Coordinates of C-alpha atoms and ligand atoms in Angstrom, one line a residue:
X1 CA 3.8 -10.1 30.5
X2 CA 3.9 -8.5 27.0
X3 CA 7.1 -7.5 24.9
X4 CA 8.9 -4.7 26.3
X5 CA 11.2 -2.9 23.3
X6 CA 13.4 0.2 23.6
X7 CA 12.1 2.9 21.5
X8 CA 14.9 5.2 20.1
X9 CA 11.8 7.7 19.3
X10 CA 10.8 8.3 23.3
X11 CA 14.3 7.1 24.6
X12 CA 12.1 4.4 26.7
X13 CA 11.5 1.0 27.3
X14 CA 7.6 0.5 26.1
X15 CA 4.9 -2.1 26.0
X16 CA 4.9 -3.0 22.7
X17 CA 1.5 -2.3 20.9
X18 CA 1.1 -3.9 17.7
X19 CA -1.5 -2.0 14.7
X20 CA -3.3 -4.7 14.3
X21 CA -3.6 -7.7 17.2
X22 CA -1.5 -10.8 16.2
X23 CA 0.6 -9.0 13.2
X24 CA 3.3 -7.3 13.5
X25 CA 5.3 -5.6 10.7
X26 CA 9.0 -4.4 10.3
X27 CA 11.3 -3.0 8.2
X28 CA 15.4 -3.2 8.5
X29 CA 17.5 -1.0 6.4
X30 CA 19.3 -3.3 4.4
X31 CA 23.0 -2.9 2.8
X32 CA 24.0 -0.8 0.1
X33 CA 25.4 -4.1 -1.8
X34 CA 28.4 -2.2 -3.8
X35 CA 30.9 -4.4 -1.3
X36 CA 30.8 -7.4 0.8
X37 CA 29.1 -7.1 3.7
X38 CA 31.4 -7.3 6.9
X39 CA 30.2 -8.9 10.4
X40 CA 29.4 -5.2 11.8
X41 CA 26.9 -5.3 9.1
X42 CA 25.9 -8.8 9.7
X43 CA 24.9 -8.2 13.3
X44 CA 22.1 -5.7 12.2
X45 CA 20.4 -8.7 10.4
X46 CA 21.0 -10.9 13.4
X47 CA 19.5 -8.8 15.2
X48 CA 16.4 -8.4 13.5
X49 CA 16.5 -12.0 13.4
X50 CA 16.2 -12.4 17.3
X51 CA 13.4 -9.7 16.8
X52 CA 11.5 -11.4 14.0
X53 CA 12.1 -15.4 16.1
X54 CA 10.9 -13.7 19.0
X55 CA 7.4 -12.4 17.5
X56 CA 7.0 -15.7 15.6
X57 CA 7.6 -17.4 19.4
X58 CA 5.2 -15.7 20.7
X59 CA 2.6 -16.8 18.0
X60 CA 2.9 -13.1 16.5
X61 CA 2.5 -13.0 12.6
X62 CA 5.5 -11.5 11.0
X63 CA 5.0 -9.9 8.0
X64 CA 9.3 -8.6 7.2
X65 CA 11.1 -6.1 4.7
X66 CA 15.0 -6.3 4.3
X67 CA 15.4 -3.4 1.5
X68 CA 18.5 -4.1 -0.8
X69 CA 20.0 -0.7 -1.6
X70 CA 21.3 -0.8 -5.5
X71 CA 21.4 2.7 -6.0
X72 CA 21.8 6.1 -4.9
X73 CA 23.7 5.9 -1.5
X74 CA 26.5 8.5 -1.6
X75 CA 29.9 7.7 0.7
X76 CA 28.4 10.3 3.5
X77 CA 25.3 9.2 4.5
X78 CA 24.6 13.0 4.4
X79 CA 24.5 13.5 1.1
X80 CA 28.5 14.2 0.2
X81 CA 30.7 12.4 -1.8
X82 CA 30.9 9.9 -4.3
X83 CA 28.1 7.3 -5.0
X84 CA 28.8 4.2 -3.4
X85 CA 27.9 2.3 -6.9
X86 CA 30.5 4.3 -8.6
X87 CA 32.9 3.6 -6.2
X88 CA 32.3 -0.1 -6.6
X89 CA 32.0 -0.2 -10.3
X90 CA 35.6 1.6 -10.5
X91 CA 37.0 -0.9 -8.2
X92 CA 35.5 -3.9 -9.6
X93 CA 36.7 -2.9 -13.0
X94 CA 32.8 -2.6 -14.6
X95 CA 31.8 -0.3 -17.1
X96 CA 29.6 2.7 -15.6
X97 CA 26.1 1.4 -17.1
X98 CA 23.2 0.6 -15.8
X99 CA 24.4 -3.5 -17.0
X100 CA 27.8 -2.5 -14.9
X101 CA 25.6 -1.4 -12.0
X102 CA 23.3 -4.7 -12.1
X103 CA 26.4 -7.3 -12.5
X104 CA 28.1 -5.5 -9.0
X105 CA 24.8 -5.5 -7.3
X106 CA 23.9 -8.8 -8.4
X107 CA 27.2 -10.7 -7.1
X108 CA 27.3 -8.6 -3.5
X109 CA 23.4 -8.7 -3.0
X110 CA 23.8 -13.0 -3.5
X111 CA 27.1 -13.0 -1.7
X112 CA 25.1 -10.8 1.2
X113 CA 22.0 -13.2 0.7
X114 CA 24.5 -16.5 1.4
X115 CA 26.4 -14.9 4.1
X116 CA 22.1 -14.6 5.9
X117 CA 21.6 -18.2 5.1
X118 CA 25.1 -19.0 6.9
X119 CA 24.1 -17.2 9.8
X120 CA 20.2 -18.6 10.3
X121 CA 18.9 -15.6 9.3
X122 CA 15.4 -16.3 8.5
X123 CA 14.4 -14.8 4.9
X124 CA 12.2 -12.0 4.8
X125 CA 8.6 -11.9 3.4
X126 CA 10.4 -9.2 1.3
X127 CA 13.6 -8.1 -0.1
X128 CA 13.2 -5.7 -2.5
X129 CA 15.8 -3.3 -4.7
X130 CA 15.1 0.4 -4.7
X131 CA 15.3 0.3 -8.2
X132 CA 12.4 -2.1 -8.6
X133 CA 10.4 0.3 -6.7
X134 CA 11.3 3.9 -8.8
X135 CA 7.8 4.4 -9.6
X136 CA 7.0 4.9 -5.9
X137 CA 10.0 7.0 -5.0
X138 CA 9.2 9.0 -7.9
X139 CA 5.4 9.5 -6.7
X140 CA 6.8 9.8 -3.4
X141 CA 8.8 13.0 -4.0
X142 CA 5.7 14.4 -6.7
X143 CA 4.0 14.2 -3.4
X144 CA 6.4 16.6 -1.0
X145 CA 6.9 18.6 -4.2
X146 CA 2.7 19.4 -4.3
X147 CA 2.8 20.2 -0.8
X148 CA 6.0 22.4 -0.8
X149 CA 8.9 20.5 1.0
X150 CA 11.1 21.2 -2.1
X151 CA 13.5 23.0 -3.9
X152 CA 15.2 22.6 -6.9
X153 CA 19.6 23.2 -7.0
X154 CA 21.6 22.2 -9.5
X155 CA 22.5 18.9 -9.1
X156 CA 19.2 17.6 -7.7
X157 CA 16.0 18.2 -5.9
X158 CA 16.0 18.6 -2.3
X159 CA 13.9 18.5 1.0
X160 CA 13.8 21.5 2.7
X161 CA 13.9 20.5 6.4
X162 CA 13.3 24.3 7.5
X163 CA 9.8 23.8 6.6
X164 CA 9.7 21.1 9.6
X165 CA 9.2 22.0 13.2
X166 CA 10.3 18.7 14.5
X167 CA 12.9 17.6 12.1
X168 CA 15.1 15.4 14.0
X169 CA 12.7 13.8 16.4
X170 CA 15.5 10.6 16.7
X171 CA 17.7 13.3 17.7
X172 CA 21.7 12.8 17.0
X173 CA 21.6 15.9 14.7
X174 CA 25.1 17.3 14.2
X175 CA 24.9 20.9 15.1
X176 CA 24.6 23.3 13.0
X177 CA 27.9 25.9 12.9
X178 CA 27.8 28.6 15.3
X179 CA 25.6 31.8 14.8
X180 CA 23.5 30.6 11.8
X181 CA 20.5 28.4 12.2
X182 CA 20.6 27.3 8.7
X183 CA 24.0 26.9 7.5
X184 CA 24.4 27.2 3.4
X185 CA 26.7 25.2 1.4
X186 CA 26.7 23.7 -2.0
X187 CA 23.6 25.9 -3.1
X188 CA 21.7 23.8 -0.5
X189 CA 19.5 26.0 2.2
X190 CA 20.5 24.0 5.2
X191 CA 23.4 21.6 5.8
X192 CA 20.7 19.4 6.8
X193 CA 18.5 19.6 3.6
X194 CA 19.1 15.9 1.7
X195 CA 18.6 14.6 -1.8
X196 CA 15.5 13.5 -2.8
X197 CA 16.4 13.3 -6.3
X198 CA 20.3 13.3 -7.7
X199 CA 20.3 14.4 -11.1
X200 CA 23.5 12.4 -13.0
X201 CA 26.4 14.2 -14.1
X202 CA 26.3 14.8 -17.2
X203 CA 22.9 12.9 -18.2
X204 CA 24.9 9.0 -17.5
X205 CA 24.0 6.6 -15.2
X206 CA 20.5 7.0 -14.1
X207 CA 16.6 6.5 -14.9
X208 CA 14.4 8.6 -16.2
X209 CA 12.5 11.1 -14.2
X210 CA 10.2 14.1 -14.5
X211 CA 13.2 16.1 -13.1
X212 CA 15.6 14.2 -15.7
X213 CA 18.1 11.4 -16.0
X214 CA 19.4 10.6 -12.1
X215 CA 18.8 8.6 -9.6
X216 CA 16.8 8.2 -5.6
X217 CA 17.9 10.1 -2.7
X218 CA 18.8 6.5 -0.7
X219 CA 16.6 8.2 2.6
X220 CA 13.7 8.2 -0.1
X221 CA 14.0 5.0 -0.9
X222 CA 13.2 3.3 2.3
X223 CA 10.6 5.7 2.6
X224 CA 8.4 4.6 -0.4
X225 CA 9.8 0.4 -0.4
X226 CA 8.4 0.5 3.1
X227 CA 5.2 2.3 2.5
X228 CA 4.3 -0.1 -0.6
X229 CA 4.9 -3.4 1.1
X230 CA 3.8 -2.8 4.7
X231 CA 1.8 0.0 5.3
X232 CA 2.3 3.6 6.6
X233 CA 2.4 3.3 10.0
X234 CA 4.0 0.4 10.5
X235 CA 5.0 -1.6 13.8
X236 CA 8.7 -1.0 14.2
X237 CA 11.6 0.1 12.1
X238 CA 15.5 -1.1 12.9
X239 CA 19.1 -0.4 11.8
X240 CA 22.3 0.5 13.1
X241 CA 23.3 3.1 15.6
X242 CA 24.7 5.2 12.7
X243 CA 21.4 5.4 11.1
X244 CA 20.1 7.7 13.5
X245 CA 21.1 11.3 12.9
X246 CA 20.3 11.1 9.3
X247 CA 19.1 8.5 7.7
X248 CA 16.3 7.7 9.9
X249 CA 15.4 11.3 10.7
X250 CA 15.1 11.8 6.9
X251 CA 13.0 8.9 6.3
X252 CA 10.7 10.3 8.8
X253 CA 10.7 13.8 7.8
X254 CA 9.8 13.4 4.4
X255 CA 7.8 10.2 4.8
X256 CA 5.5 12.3 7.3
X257 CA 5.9 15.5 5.4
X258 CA 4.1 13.6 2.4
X259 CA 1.4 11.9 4.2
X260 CA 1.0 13.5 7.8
X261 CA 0.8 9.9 9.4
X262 CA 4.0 8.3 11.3
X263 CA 6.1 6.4 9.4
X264 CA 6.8 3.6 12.2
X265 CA 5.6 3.3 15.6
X266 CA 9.1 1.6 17.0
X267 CA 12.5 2.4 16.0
X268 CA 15.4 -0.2 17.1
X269 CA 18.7 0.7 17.5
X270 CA 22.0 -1.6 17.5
X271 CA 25.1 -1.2 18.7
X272 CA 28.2 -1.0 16.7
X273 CA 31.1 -3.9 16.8
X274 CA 34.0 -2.4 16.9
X275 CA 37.9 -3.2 16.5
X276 CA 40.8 -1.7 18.6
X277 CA 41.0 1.0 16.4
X278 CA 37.3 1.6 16.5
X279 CA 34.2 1.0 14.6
X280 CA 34.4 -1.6 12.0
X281 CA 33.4 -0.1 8.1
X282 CA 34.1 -0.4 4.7
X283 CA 35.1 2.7 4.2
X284 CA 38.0 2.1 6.7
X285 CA 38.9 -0.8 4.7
X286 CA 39.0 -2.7 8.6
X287 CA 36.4 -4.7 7.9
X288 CA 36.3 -8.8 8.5
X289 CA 33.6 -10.5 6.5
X290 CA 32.1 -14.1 7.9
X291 CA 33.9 -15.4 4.9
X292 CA 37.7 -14.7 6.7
X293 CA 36.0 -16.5 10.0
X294 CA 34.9 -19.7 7.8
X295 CA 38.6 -19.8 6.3
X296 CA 39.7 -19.2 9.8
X297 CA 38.2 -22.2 10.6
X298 CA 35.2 -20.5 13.1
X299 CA 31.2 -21.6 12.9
X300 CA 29.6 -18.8 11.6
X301 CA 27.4 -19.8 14.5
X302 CA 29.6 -19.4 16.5
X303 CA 29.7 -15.7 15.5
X304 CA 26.2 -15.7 16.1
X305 CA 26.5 -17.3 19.9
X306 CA 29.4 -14.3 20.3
X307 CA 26.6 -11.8 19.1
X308 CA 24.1 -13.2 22.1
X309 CA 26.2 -12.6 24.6
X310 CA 25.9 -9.6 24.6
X311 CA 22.6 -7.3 24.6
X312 CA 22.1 -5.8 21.1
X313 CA 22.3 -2.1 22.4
X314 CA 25.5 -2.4 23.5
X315 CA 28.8 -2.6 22.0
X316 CA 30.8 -4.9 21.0
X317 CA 34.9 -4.8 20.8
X318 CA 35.3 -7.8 18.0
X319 CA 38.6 -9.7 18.8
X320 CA 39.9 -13.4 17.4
X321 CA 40.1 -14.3 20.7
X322 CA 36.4 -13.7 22.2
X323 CA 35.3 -15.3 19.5
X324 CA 37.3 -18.5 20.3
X325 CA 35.9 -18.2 23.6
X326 CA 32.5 -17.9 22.6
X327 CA 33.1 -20.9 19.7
X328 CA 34.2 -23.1 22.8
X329 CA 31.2 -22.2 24.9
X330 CA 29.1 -22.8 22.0
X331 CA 30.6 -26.1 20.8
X332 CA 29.9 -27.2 24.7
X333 CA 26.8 -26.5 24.5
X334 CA 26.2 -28.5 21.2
X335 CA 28.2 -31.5 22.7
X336 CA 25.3 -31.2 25.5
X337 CA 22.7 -31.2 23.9
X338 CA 23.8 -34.3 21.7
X339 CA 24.7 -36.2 24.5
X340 CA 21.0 -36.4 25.2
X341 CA 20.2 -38.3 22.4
X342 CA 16.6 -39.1 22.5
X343 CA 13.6 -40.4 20.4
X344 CA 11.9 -37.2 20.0
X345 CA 9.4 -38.0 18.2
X346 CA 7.3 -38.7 21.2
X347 CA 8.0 -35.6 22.8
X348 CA 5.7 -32.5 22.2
X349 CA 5.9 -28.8 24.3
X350 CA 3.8 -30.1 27.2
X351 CA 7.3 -31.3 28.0
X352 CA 8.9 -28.3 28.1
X353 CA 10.4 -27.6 31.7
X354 CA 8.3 -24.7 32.6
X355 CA 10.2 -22.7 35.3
X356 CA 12.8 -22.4 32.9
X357 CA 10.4 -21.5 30.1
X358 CA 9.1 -19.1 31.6
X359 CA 12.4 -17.9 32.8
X360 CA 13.6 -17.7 29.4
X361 CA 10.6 -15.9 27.7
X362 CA 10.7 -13.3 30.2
X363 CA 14.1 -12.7 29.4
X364 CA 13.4 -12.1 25.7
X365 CA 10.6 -9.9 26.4
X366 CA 12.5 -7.8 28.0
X367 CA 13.9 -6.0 25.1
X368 CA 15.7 -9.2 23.7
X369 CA 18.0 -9.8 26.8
X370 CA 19.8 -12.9 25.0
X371 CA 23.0 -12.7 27.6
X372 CA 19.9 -13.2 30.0
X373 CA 18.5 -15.8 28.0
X374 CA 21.6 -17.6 27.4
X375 CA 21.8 -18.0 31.4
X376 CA 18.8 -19.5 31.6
X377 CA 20.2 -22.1 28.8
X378 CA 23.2 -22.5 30.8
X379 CA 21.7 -23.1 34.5
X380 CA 18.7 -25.6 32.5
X381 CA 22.2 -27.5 31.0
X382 CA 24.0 -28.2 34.6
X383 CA 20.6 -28.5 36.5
X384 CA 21.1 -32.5 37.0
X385 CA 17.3 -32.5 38.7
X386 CA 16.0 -32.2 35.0
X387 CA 15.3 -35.5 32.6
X388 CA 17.7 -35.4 29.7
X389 CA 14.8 -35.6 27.7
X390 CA 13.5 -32.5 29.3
X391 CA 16.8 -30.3 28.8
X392 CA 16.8 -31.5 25.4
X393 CA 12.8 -30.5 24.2
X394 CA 13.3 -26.9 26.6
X395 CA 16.9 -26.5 24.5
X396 CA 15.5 -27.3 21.2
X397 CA 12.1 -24.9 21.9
X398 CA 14.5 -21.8 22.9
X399 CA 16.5 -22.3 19.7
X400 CA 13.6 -21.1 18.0
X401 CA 14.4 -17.6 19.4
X402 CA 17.9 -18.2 19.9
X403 CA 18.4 -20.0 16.2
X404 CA 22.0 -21.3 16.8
X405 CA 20.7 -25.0 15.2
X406 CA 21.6 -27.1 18.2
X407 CA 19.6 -29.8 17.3
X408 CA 22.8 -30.6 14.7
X409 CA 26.5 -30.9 16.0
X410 CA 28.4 -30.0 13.0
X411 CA 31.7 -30.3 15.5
X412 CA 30.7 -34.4 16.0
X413 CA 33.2 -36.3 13.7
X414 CA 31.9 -38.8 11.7
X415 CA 35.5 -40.3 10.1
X416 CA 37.8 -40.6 13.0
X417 CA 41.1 -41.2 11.7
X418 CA 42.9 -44.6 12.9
X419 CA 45.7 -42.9 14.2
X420 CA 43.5 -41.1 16.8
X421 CA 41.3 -43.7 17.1
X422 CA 44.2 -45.4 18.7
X423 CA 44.5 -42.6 21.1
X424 CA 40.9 -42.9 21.5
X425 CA 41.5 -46.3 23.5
X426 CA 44.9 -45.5 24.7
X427 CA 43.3 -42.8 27.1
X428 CA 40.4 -45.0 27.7
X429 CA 42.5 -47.8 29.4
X430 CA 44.4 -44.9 31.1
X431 CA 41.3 -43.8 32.7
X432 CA 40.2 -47.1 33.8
X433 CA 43.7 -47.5 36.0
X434 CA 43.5 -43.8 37.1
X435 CA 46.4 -42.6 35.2
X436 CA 45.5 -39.0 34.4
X437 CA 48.2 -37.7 33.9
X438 CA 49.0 -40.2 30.8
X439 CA 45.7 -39.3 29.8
X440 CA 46.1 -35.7 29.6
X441 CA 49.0 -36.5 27.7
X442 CA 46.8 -38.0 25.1
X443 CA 44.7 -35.3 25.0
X444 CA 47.0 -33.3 23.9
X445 CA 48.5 -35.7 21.2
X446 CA 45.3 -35.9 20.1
X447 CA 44.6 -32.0 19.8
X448 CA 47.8 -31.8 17.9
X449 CA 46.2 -33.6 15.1
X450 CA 43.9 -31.3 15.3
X451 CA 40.8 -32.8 17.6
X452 CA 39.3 -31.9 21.1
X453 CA 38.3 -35.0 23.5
X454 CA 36.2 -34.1 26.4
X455 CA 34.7 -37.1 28.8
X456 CA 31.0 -37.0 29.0
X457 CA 28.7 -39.0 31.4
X458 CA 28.5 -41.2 28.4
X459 CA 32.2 -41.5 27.7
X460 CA 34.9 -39.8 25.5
X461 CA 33.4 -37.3 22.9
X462 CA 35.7 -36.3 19.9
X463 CA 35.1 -33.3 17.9
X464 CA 37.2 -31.6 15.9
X465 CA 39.2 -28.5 16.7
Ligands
AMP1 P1 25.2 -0.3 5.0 O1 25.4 -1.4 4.0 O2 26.4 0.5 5.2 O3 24.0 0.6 4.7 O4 25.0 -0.9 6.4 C1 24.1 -2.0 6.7 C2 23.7 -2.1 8.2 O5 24.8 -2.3 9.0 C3 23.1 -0.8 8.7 O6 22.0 -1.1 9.6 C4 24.2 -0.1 9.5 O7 23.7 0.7 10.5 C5 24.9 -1.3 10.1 N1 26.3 -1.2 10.5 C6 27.3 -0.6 9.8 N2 28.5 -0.7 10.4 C7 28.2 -1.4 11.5 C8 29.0 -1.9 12.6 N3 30.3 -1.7 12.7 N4 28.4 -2.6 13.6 C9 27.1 -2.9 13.6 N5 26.3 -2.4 12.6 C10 26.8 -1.7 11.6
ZN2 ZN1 16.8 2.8 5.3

């Protein structure tokens, strides 16, 4: 069977095709790094983590672009508002420069960066800053300007989507106010016309351009960044739900506009997490970063086990307490597979269990179905007509896909402390007279100091809590 994705383009579930046979290429709108990124954020990367584990498993070449936005992203994605950079420079107390404007990006495009390498985020083959790449947006828009897609307002030059018969292909679009096709507002012909080009108030904070001092439309830039360093078409394009209406029917517009050529073949959607009170964003000022989960004492694996549960086009209500269930299922699943300590450097993939193998690859070919996949994991654990050594080289080959490092039990403690220790052997000799109920007792003492027992076939196992 071959990789079945749902393309947000045809509203389908398709074969995927690749361009070229063995490659595939794909691009993920990456943050706009004027803030910490919170875990809503986080699960697009995770996502396209699964996507990009899950073409390397099945001995695709991935060739990967995670743009970092540094410039030009206004607080509506449509164009309104204040600049996101502004916004952070203000609050961070930096002077509105283009030195201001690297320092901010700088510290949230590292802290963003860390927060992937905390998660087992694979690194990109690419991560580049729009405004590394101005020479390409610039050409980019010369282009729609030669071919008539633009007009020039006051603050900036603009795409003129009434030239388009198909703008909007994603669909989403907003409709347009009753009785007037083209709605005119801020000097701009259509509500839905964007910035290609923002020209900066009063001549500060931009780069040079043939239209003057400004800055990139943020739609332009994944438009050129992606065109430069994979190709136009390229295999599939991903990002958040939100990215729909706008930002990804922009990109497309003017992108094909420019060169008459799609600009991706796939486009991946994910699901929001939300929070009681609905979605999770910065600008809501309700966001949790993976920072508040490490000081809350969670794995940030764990976070990414939570994220598996569920299928990544639906969503997901975020609460303290799923993700303490999902840490215990997790941490159980470590303990498992450390309790099957073997030499494995003996072992190679002909020792794979295949039933479940196969189970578990056509789960992930079927549009990443990880809840599905993580059953699979599950049923392999408890089935007891499997060699531990089996479980254990299957386990360790999913977690290519699944990346949630089991071969490592960061909850194993390596310093017990004497006091539990005692406990330890306390509840031991209990056991061994059939006195449960003392060692329940214990196990309780002992998770008041802050450690979890649980009896494995090959005895008490201590981890901490
Ligand atoms: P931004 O930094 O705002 O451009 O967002 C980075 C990525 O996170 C984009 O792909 C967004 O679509 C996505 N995103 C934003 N909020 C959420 C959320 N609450 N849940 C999941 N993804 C989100
Ligand atoms: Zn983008």
């Amino acid at each position: 069977m071959n990789i079945k994705l749902h393309n947000t383009l045809t509203g389908r579930l398709e074969e995927f095709k690749p361009i070229k046979s063995g490659e595939v290429g794909m691009y993920h709108c990456g943050p706009t790094v004027y803030d910490y990124a919170h875990i809503g954020n986080l699960r697009s990367y995770i996502f396209a983590d699964i996507l990009r584990r899950t073409f390397e498993y099945l001995d695709f070449e991935v060739r990967q672009v995670i743009n970092i936005t540094d410039i030009g992203h206004l607080t509506s994605d449509a164009d309104t508002g204040d600049d996101k950079m502004v916004k952070g420079l203000k609050r961070d107390g930096l002077p509105l420069t283009l030195d201001g404007l690297r320092q901010l990006t700088d510290k949230y495009e590292k802290v963003f960066k860390d927060d992937l390498d905390t998660l087992n985020v694979r690194k990109p083959l690419h991560f580049p800053r729009a405004t590394d790449y101005l020479k390409q947006e610039i050409d980019l828009i010369r282009q729609l300007e030669e071919k008539g897609y633009t007009y020039k307002i006051q603050d900036g030059i603009y795409f003129d989507t009434g030239k388009l018969t198909d703008y909007g292909k994603l669909g989403g679009l907003t409709p347009l106010s009753e009785g007037s096709a083209r709605l005119k507002t801020d000097g701009k012909k259509s509500d839905r016309d964007f910035v290609l080009w923002k020209l900066s108030k009063d001549g500060h904070l931009g780069f040079e351009s043939p239209w003057g001092m400004g800055f990139p439309g943020w739609h332009i830039e994944c438009s050129a960044m992606s065109r430069e360093l994979l190709a136009q078409p390229f295999d599939i394009h991903t990002g958040g739900m939100d990215h729909i209406p706008v930002h990804h029917n922009n990109e497309i517009a003017q992108s094909e506009a420019a060169y008459d050529t799609p600009l991706a073949n796939f486009w991946l959607h994910n699901e929001f997490i939300t929070v009681t009170e609905g979605k999770m964003a910065k600008s809501l000022g309700n966001q949790i970063t993976l920072n508040t989960l490490i000081e809350k004492g969670f794995s940030p694996l764990a976070y990414r086990y939570f994220l598996l549960m569920a299928h990544y086009r639906t969503p997901v209500n975020f609460s303290w307490e799923a993700l303490e269930a999902a840490q215990n299922a997790y941490r159980k699943l470590k303990e498992a597979v450390s309790t099957w300590q073997i030499d494995m450097k003996n072992i190679s993939r002909l020792d794979l269990d295949n039933s479940y193998a196969e189970e578990f690859k056509e789960a992930i070919e079927n549009d990443l179905n990880t809840p599905e996949a993580l059953a699979v994991v599950w049923k392999l654990v408890k089935d007891e007509s499997v060699s531990p050594a089996d479980k254990r080289t299957t386990l360790l080959d999913f977690d290519k896909v699944l990346g949630l490092n089991l071969e490592n039990n960061e909850f194993e403690v390596k310093n017990i402390p004497k006091e539990v220790e005692q406990l330890l052997k306390d509840r031991e000799s209990a056991r061994v007279i059939g006195n449960y109920s003392k060692s329940d007792q214990l196990r309780e003492q002992i998770k008041n100091l802050g450690f979890i027992v649980e009896d494995t076939i090959s005895g008490q196992k201590i981890s901490k809590s």
